[in-house]
């Protein structure tokens, strides 16, 4: 596939689950109470459910973080057997399949998450990267555009758009999005990768220097717990 080979030529590795941010994804408790009494509102009840779902997904998430993909998959599938409506389990299962390069299964898991939690930006981002991994660049671009519609400056969406346009040979669009992505100050390894892509399409940008970009900032996708958007 000449299009896929274009990405591989610069060592393209667009998604690493380990670069996700735990702190940005923790659930937050709702504060709304029904007016005039101590009965929890529907919003607070939903917050409680989200907390329970998030907690149920954490063992699988930890195994994923440790690189124990088979054990993580078994744990997450076990959780789904007892509660098939947990969106966070589907999210982490999508991440497990992505790490195993099972992009079709990853895509399906992220779609299941989005069916239950349409505003889950982490799953939307993961879906875009799974589609990119399958070579379905046009669909991946549409997904990234949805992310930008929800969040005007989304580093992950900008990166994904740049990568997809690059793989399609659309140099002008790739250059535009990749340069915008670099302005979000991603971690040094990713910035160097993007620099290589820009060099390939003839982009004239200032080389990235060691220490210029603080580590751990700016890359896909958020771990996806409540409050990740």
mmCIF file of C-alpha atoms in Angstrom, residues 48-185:
data_model
loop_
_atom_site.group_PDB
_atom_site.id
_atom_site.type_symbol
_atom_site.label_atom_id
_atom_site.label_comp_id
_atom_site.label_asym_id
_atom_site.label_seq_id
_atom_site.Cartn_x
_atom_site.Cartn_y
_atom_site.Cartn_z
ATOM 1 C CA UNK A 48 -22.484 8.204 41.109
ATOM 2 C CA UNK A 49 -23.008 5.719 38.284
ATOM 3 C CA UNK A 50 -20.073 7.206 36.402
ATOM 4 C CA UNK A 51 -17.901 6.849 39.491
ATOM 5 C CA UNK A 52 -18.892 3.189 39.823
ATOM 6 C CA UNK A 53 -18.228 2.524 36.129
ATOM 7 C CA UNK A 54 -14.869 4.296 36.319
ATOM 8 C CA UNK A 55 -13.808 2.284 39.380
ATOM 9 C CA UNK A 56 -14.841 -0.973 37.701
ATOM 10 C CA UNK A 57 -12.563 -0.221 34.756
ATOM 11 C CA UNK A 58 -9.450 0.549 36.786
ATOM 12 C CA UNK A 59 -7.995 -2.947 37.194
ATOM 13 C CA UNK A 60 -8.074 -3.443 33.444
ATOM 14 C CA UNK A 61 -6.655 0.036 32.918
ATOM 15 C CA UNK A 62 -3.772 -0.695 35.279
ATOM 16 C CA UNK A 63 -2.945 -3.938 33.468
ATOM 17 C CA UNK A 64 -2.997 -2.013 30.203
ATOM 18 C CA UNK A 65 -0.640 0.585 31.661
ATOM 19 C CA UNK A 66 1.744 -2.199 32.654
ATOM 20 C CA UNK A 67 1.669 -3.648 29.147
ATOM 21 C CA UNK A 68 -0.182 -6.800 30.190
ATOM 22 C CA UNK A 69 -2.480 -6.726 27.168
ATOM 23 C CA UNK A 70 -3.892 -10.260 27.380
ATOM 24 C CA UNK A 71 -4.631 -9.939 31.093
ATOM 25 C CA UNK A 72 -6.155 -6.498 30.533
ATOM 26 C CA UNK A 73 -8.400 -7.809 27.771
ATOM 27 C CA UNK A 74 -9.616 -10.713 29.924
ATOM 28 C CA UNK A 75 -10.306 -8.413 32.883
ATOM 29 C CA UNK A 76 -12.190 -5.858 30.799
ATOM 30 C CA UNK A 77 -14.230 -8.512 29.021
ATOM 31 C CA UNK A 78 -15.087 -9.988 32.423
ATOM 32 C CA UNK A 79 -16.338 -6.569 33.532
ATOM 33 C CA UNK A 80 -18.499 -6.322 30.410
ATOM 34 C CA UNK A 81 -19.995 -9.724 31.136
ATOM 35 C CA UNK A 82 -21.353 -8.330 34.398
ATOM 36 C CA UNK A 83 -22.252 -4.876 33.061
ATOM 37 C CA UNK A 84 -22.353 -4.364 29.317
ATOM 38 C CA UNK A 85 -23.229 -0.662 29.618
ATOM 39 C CA UNK A 86 -19.951 0.565 31.127
ATOM 40 C CA UNK A 87 -18.522 3.063 28.594
ATOM 41 C CA UNK A 88 -15.114 3.264 30.310
ATOM 42 C CA UNK A 89 -14.548 -0.470 30.018
ATOM 43 C CA UNK A 90 -15.235 -0.189 26.291
ATOM 44 C CA UNK A 91 -12.803 2.722 26.100
ATOM 45 C CA UNK A 92 -9.944 0.830 27.740
ATOM 46 C CA UNK A 93 -10.769 -2.290 25.741
ATOM 47 C CA UNK A 94 -10.428 -0.191 22.599
ATOM 48 C CA UNK A 95 -7.014 0.922 23.846
ATOM 49 C CA UNK A 96 -5.980 -2.694 24.512
ATOM 50 C CA UNK A 97 -6.905 -3.715 20.979
ATOM 51 C CA UNK A 98 -5.117 -0.690 19.558
ATOM 52 C CA UNK A 99 -1.911 -1.537 21.392
ATOM 53 C CA UNK A 100 -2.215 -5.046 19.924
ATOM 54 C CA UNK A 101 -2.632 -3.502 16.448
ATOM 55 C CA UNK A 102 -6.119 -5.039 16.222
ATOM 56 C CA UNK A 103 -7.486 -1.821 14.766
ATOM 57 C CA UNK A 104 -10.837 -3.236 13.671
ATOM 58 C CA UNK A 105 -11.601 -4.478 17.186
ATOM 59 C CA UNK A 106 -10.308 -1.222 18.617
ATOM 60 C CA UNK A 107 -12.666 0.736 16.355
ATOM 61 C CA UNK A 108 -15.648 -1.379 17.426
ATOM 62 C CA UNK A 109 -14.889 -0.945 21.128
ATOM 63 C CA UNK A 110 -14.561 2.829 20.775
ATOM 64 C CA UNK A 111 -17.858 2.934 18.885
ATOM 65 C CA UNK A 112 -19.515 0.991 21.702
ATOM 66 C CA UNK A 113 -18.160 3.552 24.166
ATOM 67 C CA UNK A 114 -19.469 6.446 22.065
ATOM 68 C CA UNK A 115 -22.875 4.808 21.731
ATOM 69 C CA UNK A 116 -23.177 4.938 25.517
ATOM 70 C CA UNK A 117 -21.279 8.185 26.046
ATOM 71 C CA UNK A 118 -21.487 10.356 22.888
ATOM 72 C CA UNK A 119 -19.407 13.169 24.427
ATOM 73 C CA UNK A 120 -16.493 10.908 25.342
ATOM 74 C CA UNK A 121 -13.682 12.762 23.580
ATOM 75 C CA UNK A 122 -11.091 10.142 24.461
ATOM 76 C CA UNK A 123 -13.085 7.479 22.618
ATOM 77 C CA UNK A 124 -13.660 9.832 19.685
ATOM 78 C CA UNK A 125 -9.921 10.440 19.472
ATOM 79 C CA UNK A 126 -9.165 6.736 19.800
ATOM 80 C CA UNK A 127 -11.664 5.980 17.049
ATOM 81 C CA UNK A 128 -9.896 8.417 14.749
ATOM 82 C CA UNK A 129 -6.515 6.806 15.376
ATOM 83 C CA UNK A 130 -7.969 3.305 14.901
ATOM 84 C CA UNK A 131 -9.399 4.357 11.541
ATOM 85 C CA UNK A 132 -6.022 5.833 10.638
ATOM 86 C CA UNK A 133 -4.355 2.553 11.564
ATOM 87 C CA UNK A 134 -6.749 0.743 9.207
ATOM 88 C CA UNK A 135 -5.883 3.089 6.352
ATOM 89 C CA UNK A 136 -9.366 4.630 6.411
ATOM 90 C CA UNK A 137 -7.973 8.148 6.251
ATOM 91 C CA UNK A 138 -11.041 10.012 5.019
ATOM 92 C CA UNK A 139 -13.153 8.636 7.863
ATOM 93 C CA UNK A 140 -10.373 9.425 10.302
ATOM 94 C CA UNK A 141 -10.276 13.006 9.026
ATOM 95 C CA UNK A 142 -14.022 13.371 9.572
ATOM 96 C CA UNK A 143 -13.631 12.104 13.124
ATOM 97 C CA UNK A 144 -10.806 14.558 13.822
ATOM 98 C CA UNK A 145 -12.907 17.394 12.425
ATOM 99 C CA UNK A 146 -15.660 16.471 14.878
ATOM 100 C CA UNK A 147 -13.113 16.767 17.684
ATOM 101 C CA UNK A 148 -12.110 20.242 16.498
ATOM 102 C CA UNK A 149 -15.762 21.235 16.309
ATOM 103 C CA UNK A 150 -16.090 20.391 20.001
ATOM 104 C CA UNK A 151 -12.724 21.833 21.015
ATOM 105 C CA UNK A 152 -11.204 24.481 18.753
ATOM 106 C CA UNK A 153 -7.587 23.726 19.626
ATOM 107 C CA UNK A 154 -7.347 19.984 20.207
ATOM 108 C CA UNK A 155 -3.735 18.763 19.892
ATOM 109 C CA UNK A 156 -4.809 15.207 19.181
ATOM 110 C CA UNK A 157 -7.181 16.259 16.403
ATOM 111 C CA UNK A 158 -4.553 18.497 14.812
ATOM 112 C CA UNK A 159 -1.999 15.685 14.938
ATOM 113 C CA UNK A 160 -4.436 13.175 13.485
ATOM 114 C CA UNK A 161 -5.451 15.523 10.666
ATOM 115 C CA UNK A 162 -1.833 16.192 9.811
ATOM 116 C CA UNK A 163 -0.977 12.490 9.787
ATOM 117 C CA UNK A 164 -3.945 11.534 7.598
ATOM 118 C CA UNK A 165 -3.350 14.289 5.059
ATOM 119 C CA UNK A 166 0.321 13.317 5.021
ATOM 120 C CA UNK A 167 -0.543 9.679 4.304
ATOM 121 C CA UNK A 168 -2.888 10.786 1.515
ATOM 122 C CA UNK A 169 -0.115 12.846 -0.040
ATOM 123 C CA UNK A 170 -1.983 16.101 0.603
ATOM 124 C CA UNK A 171 1.110 18.089 1.504
ATOM 125 C CA UNK A 172 -0.395 21.538 1.953
ATOM 126 C CA UNK A 173 -3.076 20.385 4.400
ATOM 127 C CA UNK A 174 -0.602 18.124 6.196
ATOM 128 C CA UNK A 175 1.833 20.996 6.635
ATOM 129 C CA UNK A 176 -0.868 23.308 7.986
ATOM 130 C CA UNK A 177 -2.160 20.896 10.620
ATOM 131 C CA UNK A 178 1.222 19.547 11.659
ATOM 132 C CA UNK A 179 2.581 23.049 12.200
ATOM 133 C CA UNK A 180 -0.498 23.906 14.279
ATOM 134 C CA UNK A 181 0.086 20.719 16.261
ATOM 135 C CA UNK A 182 3.697 21.703 16.994
ATOM 136 C CA UNK A 183 2.410 25.013 18.357
ATOM 137 C CA UNK A 184 0.635 23.029 21.111
ATOM 138 C CA UNK A 185 4.085 21.983 22.402
#
